[in-house]
Amino acid sequence: MPDFDFDATLRWARFAPRKTLSRQSGDELPFLDNASAGQALLLDTCVYIDGLQGRTPDAVADLLDLRIVNHSAVAVQELMHSIGALDPRHPGSKVAIDRIGGLIRAMPPHRVFAPDTDMLAKGAMLSGILCRLQGYAADDRYRALHDCVLFVQAQKLGLTVLTANVGDFDLLLQMLPAGRAIFYRPL
């Protein structure tokens, strides 16, 4: 496996805090107030979902117009999971599938990135540490895994994660301060 070194990943994880982390106040976090030019973005799955539900503030649309927008196979995976979880007999499922499909089809192929083995391994390690420190319940562990892989992927690609998920990404920024995220508050 040319893109994965087990021992290097163990050394990388030495940053791990040894105690439960506390959430920071909103004043300490990078919230989006006004859109501005800057680093390219990697979108968290919540951005797509909030967009479909009309819950993204105007500043998010402005930011997406100003910056290069990239997509992760992690978000595609989560969106496809949502489709699979829909009840095909429910009258709203076809509309939801069509709207999610439209989002995925609109992603330019050259802007969709799949995490490599190194990203997956480091994201899994980071997720395990986060789940252990914060005492995450079983239901929260897969969500944390996807968030951690996305965060590590963004860091490795030099991108900034755009997300409304303050709870997890606040902790990830504390654990890996070299990572970057911008938060928004859904409407």
Coordinates of N, CA and C in Angstrom, one line a residue:
M1 N 0.8 -1.2 0.0 CA 0.0 0.0 0.0 C 0.9 1.2 0.0
P2 N 1.1 1.8 -1.1 CA 2.0 2.9 -1.2 C 1.6 4.2 -0.5
D3 N 0.3 4.4 -0.2 CA -0.1 5.7 0.4 C -0.4 5.5 1.9
F4 N 0.0 4.4 2.5 CA -0.3 4.2 3.9 C 0.9 3.6 4.6
D5 N 1.3 4.2 5.7 CA 2.4 3.7 6.6 C 1.8 3.6 8.0
F6 N 1.6 2.4 8.5 CA 1.0 2.1 9.8 C 1.8 2.9 10.9
D7 N 3.1 2.7 10.9 CA 3.9 3.3 11.9 C 3.9 4.8 11.9
A8 N 3.8 5.4 10.7 CA 3.7 6.9 10.6 C 2.4 7.3 11.1
T9 N 1.3 6.6 10.9 CA 0.0 6.9 11.4 C 0.0 6.9 13.0
L10 N 0.7 5.9 13.5 CA 0.8 5.8 15.0 C 1.5 7.1 15.5
R11 N 2.6 7.4 14.9 CA 3.4 8.6 15.3 C 2.5 9.9 15.1
W12 N 1.8 9.9 14.0 CA 0.9 11.1 13.8 C -0.1 11.3 14.9
A13 N -0.6 10.2 15.5 CA -1.7 10.2 16.5 C -1.1 10.6 17.9
R14 N 0.2 10.8 18.0 CA 0.7 11.2 19.3 C 0.2 12.5 19.8
F15 N -0.4 13.3 18.9 CA -1.0 14.6 19.3 C -2.2 14.4 20.3
A16 N -2.7 13.2 20.3 CA -4.0 13.0 21.0 C -4.1 13.5 22.4
P17 N -5.1 14.3 22.7 CA -5.3 14.7 24.1 C -5.6 13.5 25.0
R18 N -5.4 13.6 26.2 CA -5.6 12.5 27.2 C -6.9 12.6 28.0
K19 N -7.6 13.7 27.8 CA -8.8 13.9 28.6 C -9.9 14.5 27.7
T20 N -11.1 14.4 28.2 CA -12.3 14.9 27.5 C -12.1 16.4 27.1
L21 N -12.5 16.7 25.9 CA -12.4 18.1 25.5 C -13.7 18.8 25.8
S22 N -13.6 20.1 26.0 CA -14.7 21.0 26.2 C -15.0 21.7 24.9
R23 N -16.3 21.9 24.7 CA -16.7 22.7 23.5 C -16.3 24.2 23.8
Q24 N -15.9 24.9 22.7 CA -15.5 26.3 22.8 C -16.8 27.2 22.6
S25 N -16.7 28.4 23.1 CA -17.8 29.3 22.9 C -17.8 29.7 21.4
G26 N -19.0 30.2 20.9 CA -19.1 30.6 19.6 C -18.2 31.7 19.2
D27 N -17.8 32.5 20.1 CA -16.8 33.6 19.9 C -15.5 33.1 19.5
E28 N -15.1 31.9 19.9 CA -13.8 31.4 19.7 C -13.7 30.6 18.3
L29 N -14.9 30.4 17.7 CA -14.9 29.6 16.5 C -15.1 30.4 15.2
P30 N -14.6 29.9 14.1 CA -14.6 30.6 12.8 C -16.0 30.5 12.2
F31 N -16.9 31.3 12.6 CA -18.3 31.3 12.0 C -18.3 32.3 10.8
L32 N -19.0 31.9 9.8 CA -19.2 32.7 8.6 C -20.2 33.8 8.8
D33 N -19.7 35.0 8.7 CA -20.6 36.2 8.8 C -20.8 36.8 7.5
N34 N -19.7 37.0 6.8 CA -19.7 37.6 5.4 C -18.8 36.7 4.6
A35 N -19.2 36.5 3.4 CA -18.4 35.7 2.4 C -17.2 36.5 2.0
S36 N -16.1 35.8 1.9 CA -14.9 36.5 1.3 C -14.1 35.5 0.6
A37 N -13.2 36.0 -0.3 CA -12.3 35.1 -1.0 C -11.4 34.4 0.0
G38 N -10.9 33.3 -0.4 CA -10.0 32.5 0.5 C -9.7 31.1 -0.1
Q39 N -9.4 30.2 0.8 CA -9.0 28.9 0.4 C -10.2 28.1 -0.2
A40 N -9.9 27.2 -1.0 CA -10.9 26.3 -1.6 C -11.6 25.5 -0.5
L41 N -12.9 25.2 -0.8 CA -13.7 24.5 0.2 C -13.9 23.0 -0.1
L42 N -14.2 22.3 1.0 CA -14.6 20.9 0.9 C -15.9 20.9 1.7
L43 N -17.0 20.5 1.1 CA -18.3 20.6 1.7 C -18.7 19.4 2.6
D44 N -19.1 19.6 3.8 CA -19.6 18.6 4.7 C -21.0 18.2 4.2
T45 N -21.5 17.1 4.4 CA -22.8 16.6 3.9 C -23.9 17.5 4.4
C46 N -23.8 18.1 5.6 CA -24.9 18.9 6.1 C -25.1 20.1 5.1
V47 N -24.1 20.6 4.4 CA -24.3 21.7 3.5 C -25.3 21.3 2.4
Y48 N -25.2 20.1 1.8 CA -26.1 19.7 0.8 C -27.5 19.5 1.4
I49 N -27.6 18.9 2.5 CA -28.9 18.7 3.1 C -29.6 20.0 3.5
D50 N -28.8 20.9 4.1 CA -29.4 22.2 4.5 C -29.8 23.0 3.2
G51 N -29.0 22.8 2.2 CA -29.4 23.5 0.9 C -30.7 22.9 0.3
L52 N -30.8 21.6 0.3 CA -32.1 21.0 -0.2 C -33.3 21.4 0.7
Q53 N -33.1 21.7 1.9 CA -34.2 22.0 2.8 C -34.3 23.5 3.0
G54 N -33.6 24.3 2.2 CA -33.7 25.8 2.2 C -33.2 26.4 3.5
R55 N -32.3 25.7 4.2 CA -31.8 26.2 5.5 C -30.4 26.9 5.5
T56 N -29.9 27.1 4.3 CA -28.6 27.8 4.3 C -28.7 29.3 4.2
P57 N -28.0 30.0 5.1 CA -28.1 31.5 5.0 C -27.5 32.0 3.7
D58 N -27.8 33.2 3.3 CA -27.3 33.8 2.1 C -25.8 33.8 2.1
A59 N -25.1 34.0 3.2 CA -23.7 34.1 3.3 C -23.0 32.8 2.7
V60 N -23.7 31.6 2.9 CA -23.2 30.4 2.4 C -23.2 30.4 0.8
A61 N -24.3 30.8 0.3 CA -24.4 30.9 -1.2 C -23.4 31.9 -1.7
D62 N -23.2 33.0 -1.1 CA -22.2 34.0 -1.5 C -20.8 33.3 -1.4
L63 N -20.5 32.6 -0.4 CA -19.2 31.9 -0.2 C -19.0 30.9 -1.3
L64 N -20.0 30.1 -1.6 CA -19.9 29.1 -2.7 C -19.6 29.8 -4.0
D65 N -20.1 31.0 -4.2 CA -19.9 31.7 -5.5 C -18.5 32.3 -5.6
L66 N -17.8 32.6 -4.4 CA -16.5 33.2 -4.4 C -15.4 32.2 -4.4
R67 N -15.6 31.0 -3.8 CA -14.5 30.1 -3.6 C -14.6 28.9 -4.5
I68 N -13.5 28.2 -4.7 CA -13.5 26.9 -5.4 C -14.2 25.9 -4.5
V69 N -15.2 25.2 -5.0 CA -15.9 24.2 -4.2 C -15.5 22.8 -4.6
N70 N -15.1 22.0 -3.7 CA -14.8 20.6 -3.9 C -15.7 19.7 -3.1
H71 N -15.8 18.5 -3.5 CA -16.7 17.5 -3.0 C -16.0 16.3 -2.6
S72 N -16.4 15.7 -1.5 CA -15.8 14.4 -1.0 C -16.6 13.2 -1.3
A73 N -16.0 12.1 -1.7 CA -16.7 10.9 -1.8 C -17.4 10.5 -0.5
V74 N -16.9 11.0 0.6 CA -17.5 10.7 1.9 C -18.9 11.3 1.9
A75 N -19.1 12.6 1.4 CA -20.4 13.2 1.3 C -21.3 12.4 0.3
V76 N -20.7 12.0 -0.8 CA -21.5 11.2 -1.7 C -22.0 10.0 -1.1
Q77 N -21.1 9.3 -0.3 CA -21.5 8.1 0.4 C -22.6 8.3 1.4
E78 N -22.5 9.4 2.1 CA -23.6 9.7 3.1 C -24.9 10.1 2.4
L79 N -24.8 10.8 1.3 CA -26.1 11.1 0.6 C -26.7 9.9 0.0
M80 N -25.9 9.0 -0.5 CA -26.4 7.7 -1.1 C -27.0 6.8 0.0
H81 N -26.4 6.9 1.2 CA -26.9 6.1 2.3 C -28.4 6.7 2.6
S82 N -28.5 8.0 2.6 CA -29.8 8.6 2.8 C -30.8 8.1 1.8
I83 N -30.4 8.0 0.5 CA -31.3 7.4 -0.5 C -31.7 6.0 -0.1
G84 N -30.7 5.2 0.2 CA -31.0 3.8 0.6 C -31.9 3.6 1.8
A85 N -31.9 4.6 2.7 CA -32.7 4.5 3.9 C -34.1 4.9 3.7
L86 N -34.4 5.6 2.5 CA -35.7 6.1 2.3 C -36.7 4.9 2.0
D87 N -37.9 5.0 2.5 CA -38.9 4.0 2.2 C -39.4 4.2 0.8
P88 N -39.2 3.3 -0.1 CA -39.6 3.5 -1.5 C -41.2 3.6 -1.7
R89 N -41.9 3.2 -0.7 CA -43.4 3.3 -0.7 C -43.9 4.7 -0.3
H90 N -43.0 5.5 0.4 CA -43.4 6.8 0.9 C -43.5 7.7 -0.3
P91 N -44.6 8.5 -0.3 CA -44.8 9.4 -1.5 C -43.7 10.5 -1.7
G92 N -43.0 10.9 -0.7 CA -42.0 11.9 -0.8 C -40.6 11.4 -1.2
S93 N -40.5 10.0 -1.2 CA -39.1 9.4 -1.5 C -38.6 9.7 -2.9
K94 N -39.5 9.7 -3.9 CA -39.1 9.9 -5.3 C -38.6 11.3 -5.4
V95 N -39.2 12.3 -4.8 CA -38.8 13.7 -4.9 C -37.4 13.8 -4.2
A96 N -37.3 13.2 -3.1 CA -36.0 13.3 -2.3 C -34.9 12.7 -3.1
I97 N -35.1 11.5 -3.7 CA -34.1 10.8 -4.5 C -33.7 11.7 -5.7
D98 N -34.7 12.3 -6.4 CA -34.5 13.1 -7.6 C -33.6 14.3 -7.2
R99 N -33.9 14.9 -6.0 CA -33.2 16.1 -5.6 C -31.8 15.8 -5.2
I100 N -31.6 14.7 -4.5 CA -30.2 14.3 -4.1 C -29.4 13.9 -5.3
G101 N -30.1 13.1 -6.2 CA -29.5 12.8 -7.5 C -29.0 14.0 -8.3
G102 N -29.8 15.0 -8.3 CA -29.5 16.2 -9.0 C -28.2 16.9 -8.4
L103 N -28.1 16.9 -7.1 CA -26.9 17.4 -6.4 C -25.7 16.6 -6.8
I104 N -25.8 15.3 -6.7 CA -24.6 14.5 -7.0 C -24.2 14.6 -8.5
R105 N -25.2 14.6 -9.4 CA -24.9 14.7 -10.8 C -24.3 16.1 -11.2
A106 N -24.6 17.1 -10.4 CA -24.0 18.5 -10.6 C -22.6 18.6 -10.2
M107 N -22.1 17.7 -9.4 CA -20.7 17.8 -8.9 C -19.7 17.5 -10.1
P108 N -18.9 18.5 -10.4 CA -18.0 18.3 -11.5 C -17.0 17.2 -11.1
P109 N -16.8 16.2 -12.0 CA -16.0 15.0 -11.7 C -14.6 15.4 -11.2
H110 N -14.0 16.5 -11.8 CA -12.7 16.9 -11.4 C -12.6 17.6 -10.1
R111 N -13.8 17.8 -9.4 CA -13.8 18.4 -8.1 C -14.4 17.5 -7.0
V112 N -14.4 16.2 -7.4 CA -14.8 15.2 -6.4 C -13.6 14.3 -6.1
F113 N -13.3 14.3 -4.8 CA -12.1 13.6 -4.3 C -12.4 12.4 -3.4
A114 N -11.8 11.3 -3.6 CA -12.0 10.1 -2.8 C -10.8 10.1 -1.8
P115 N -11.1 9.8 -0.5 CA -10.0 9.7 0.4 C -9.1 8.5 0.1
D116 N -7.8 8.7 0.2 CA -6.9 7.6 0.0 C -6.7 6.8 1.3
T117 N -5.9 5.8 1.3 CA -5.8 4.9 2.4 C -5.2 5.6 3.6
D118 N -4.3 6.5 3.4 CA -3.7 7.3 4.5 C -4.8 8.2 5.2
M119 N -5.6 8.8 4.4 CA -6.7 9.7 4.9 C -7.7 8.8 5.7
L120 N -8.0 7.7 5.1 CA -9.0 6.8 5.8 C -8.4 6.3 7.1
A121 N -7.2 5.9 7.1 CA -6.5 5.4 8.4 C -6.4 6.5 9.4
K122 N -5.9 7.6 9.0 CA -5.8 8.7 10.0 C -7.2 9.2 10.5
G123 N -8.2 9.2 9.6 CA -9.5 9.6 10.0 C -10.1 8.6 11.0
A124 N -9.8 7.3 10.7 CA -10.3 6.3 11.6 C -9.6 6.4 13.0
M125 N -8.3 6.6 13.0 CA -7.6 6.8 14.2 C -8.1 8.0 15.0
L126 N -8.3 9.1 14.3 CA -8.8 10.3 14.9 C -10.2 10.1 15.5
S127 N -11.1 9.4 14.7 CA -12.4 9.1 15.2 C -12.4 8.2 16.4
G128 N -11.6 7.2 16.4 CA -11.5 6.4 17.6 C -11.1 7.2 18.9
I129 N -10.1 8.1 18.7 CA -9.7 8.9 19.8 C -10.8 9.8 20.3
L130 N -11.5 10.4 19.3 CA -12.6 11.3 19.6 C -13.7 10.6 20.4
C131 N -14.1 9.4 19.8 CA -15.2 8.6 20.5 C -14.8 8.2 21.9
R132 N -13.5 7.8 22.1 CA -13.1 7.4 23.4 C -13.1 8.5 24.4
L133 N -12.5 9.6 24.0 CA -12.4 10.8 24.9 C -13.8 11.4 25.2
Q134 N -14.6 11.4 24.2 CA -15.9 12.1 24.5 C -17.0 11.1 24.9
G135 N -16.7 9.8 24.9 CA -17.7 8.8 25.3 C -18.9 8.8 24.3
Y136 N -18.6 8.8 23.0 CA -19.7 8.8 22.0 C -20.4 7.4 22.1
A137 N -21.7 7.5 22.0 CA -22.6 6.3 21.9 C -22.4 5.7 20.6
A138 N -22.8 4.4 20.5 CA -22.6 3.6 19.3 C -23.2 4.4 18.1
D139 N -24.4 5.0 18.2 CA -25.0 5.7 17.1 C -24.2 6.8 16.6
D140 N -23.4 7.4 17.4 CA -22.6 8.6 17.0 C -21.2 8.2 16.4
R141 N -20.8 7.0 16.5 CA -19.5 6.6 16.1 C -19.3 6.7 14.6
Y142 N -20.3 6.2 13.8 CA -20.1 6.2 12.3 C -20.2 7.7 11.8
R143 N -21.0 8.5 12.4 CA -21.0 9.9 12.0 C -19.7 10.5 12.3
A144 N -19.1 10.2 13.5 CA -17.8 10.8 13.8 C -16.7 10.2 12.8
L145 N -16.8 9.0 12.5 CA -15.9 8.4 11.5 C -15.9 9.2 10.2
H146 N -17.1 9.5 9.7 CA -17.2 10.2 8.4 C -16.7 11.6 8.6
D147 N -17.0 12.3 9.7 CA -16.5 13.6 9.9 C -15.0 13.7 10.0
C148 N -14.4 12.7 10.7 CA -13.0 12.7 10.9 C -12.3 12.5 9.5
V149 N -12.8 11.5 8.7 CA -12.2 11.3 7.4 C -12.3 12.5 6.6
L150 N -13.4 13.2 6.6 CA -13.6 14.4 5.8 C -12.6 15.5 6.3
F151 N -12.4 15.6 7.6 CA -11.5 16.6 8.1 C -10.1 16.4 7.7
V152 N -9.7 15.1 7.9 CA -8.3 14.7 7.5 C -8.1 14.9 6.0
Q153 N -9.1 14.6 5.2 CA -9.0 14.7 3.8 C -8.8 16.2 3.4
A154 N -9.6 17.1 4.0 CA -9.5 18.5 3.7 C -8.1 19.0 4.1
Q155 N -7.6 18.6 5.3 CA -6.3 19.0 5.7 C -5.2 18.6 4.7
K156 N -5.3 17.3 4.3 CA -4.2 16.8 3.4 C -4.3 17.5 2.0
L157 N -5.5 17.9 1.6 CA -5.6 18.5 0.3 C -5.5 20.0 0.4
G158 N -5.3 20.6 1.6 CA -5.2 22.0 1.8 C -6.5 22.8 1.6
L159 N -7.6 22.1 2.0 CA -8.9 22.7 1.8 C -9.5 23.1 3.2
T160 N -10.5 23.9 3.2 CA -11.3 24.3 4.3 C -12.6 23.6 4.3
V161 N -13.0 23.0 5.4 CA -14.3 22.3 5.5 C -15.4 23.4 5.8
L162 N -16.5 23.4 5.0 CA -17.6 24.2 5.3 C -18.7 23.3 5.9
T163 N -19.1 23.7 7.1 CA -20.0 22.8 7.9 C -20.9 23.6 8.9
A164 N -22.0 23.1 9.2 CA -22.8 23.6 10.3 C -22.7 22.7 11.6
N165 N -21.9 21.7 11.5 CA -21.7 20.7 12.5 C -20.6 21.3 13.5
V166 N -21.0 22.2 14.3 CA -20.1 22.8 15.3 C -19.6 21.8 16.3
G167 N -20.5 20.9 16.8 CA -20.2 20.0 17.9 C -19.0 19.2 17.6
D168 N -18.9 18.5 16.5 CA -17.8 17.6 16.2 C -16.6 18.4 15.6
F169 N -16.8 19.4 14.7 CA -15.7 20.0 14.1 C -15.0 21.0 15.0
D170 N -15.7 21.5 16.1 CA -15.0 22.3 17.1 C -13.9 21.4 17.8
L171 N -14.3 20.2 18.1 CA -13.4 19.3 18.8 C -12.3 18.9 17.9
L172 N -12.6 18.7 16.6 CA -11.5 18.3 15.6 C -10.5 19.5 15.5
L173 N -11.0 20.7 15.4 CA -10.1 21.8 15.4 C -9.2 21.9 16.6
Q174 N -9.7 21.5 17.7 CA -8.9 21.5 19.0 C -7.8 20.4 18.9
M175 N -8.2 19.3 18.3 CA -7.3 18.2 18.3 C -6.2 18.4 17.2
L176 N -6.6 19.0 16.1 CA -5.7 19.2 14.9 C -5.8 20.7 14.5
P177 N -5.2 21.6 15.3 CA -5.3 23.0 15.0 C -4.8 23.4 13.6
A178 N -4.1 22.6 12.9 CA -3.6 22.9 11.5 C -4.8 22.7 10.5
G179 N -5.8 22.0 10.9 CA -7.0 21.8 10.0 C -7.8 23.1 10.0
R180 N -8.6 23.2 9.0 CA -9.4 24.4 8.8 C -10.9 24.1 8.6
A181 N -11.7 24.9 9.2 CA -13.2 24.8 9.0 C -13.8 26.1 9.2
I182 N -14.9 26.3 8.5 CA -15.8 27.5 8.6 C -17.1 27.0 8.9
F183 N -17.7 27.6 10.0 CA -19.1 27.2 10.4 C -20.1 28.2 10.0
Y184 N -21.3 27.7 9.8 CA -22.5 28.5 9.5 C -23.6 28.0 10.4
R185 N -24.5 28.9 10.6 CA -25.7 28.6 11.4 C -26.9 28.3 10.5
P186 N -27.4 27.1 10.4 CA -28.6 26.9 9.5 C -29.8 27.8 9.9
L187 N -30.6 28.1 8.9 CA -31.8 28.9 9.2 C -32.8 28.1 9.9

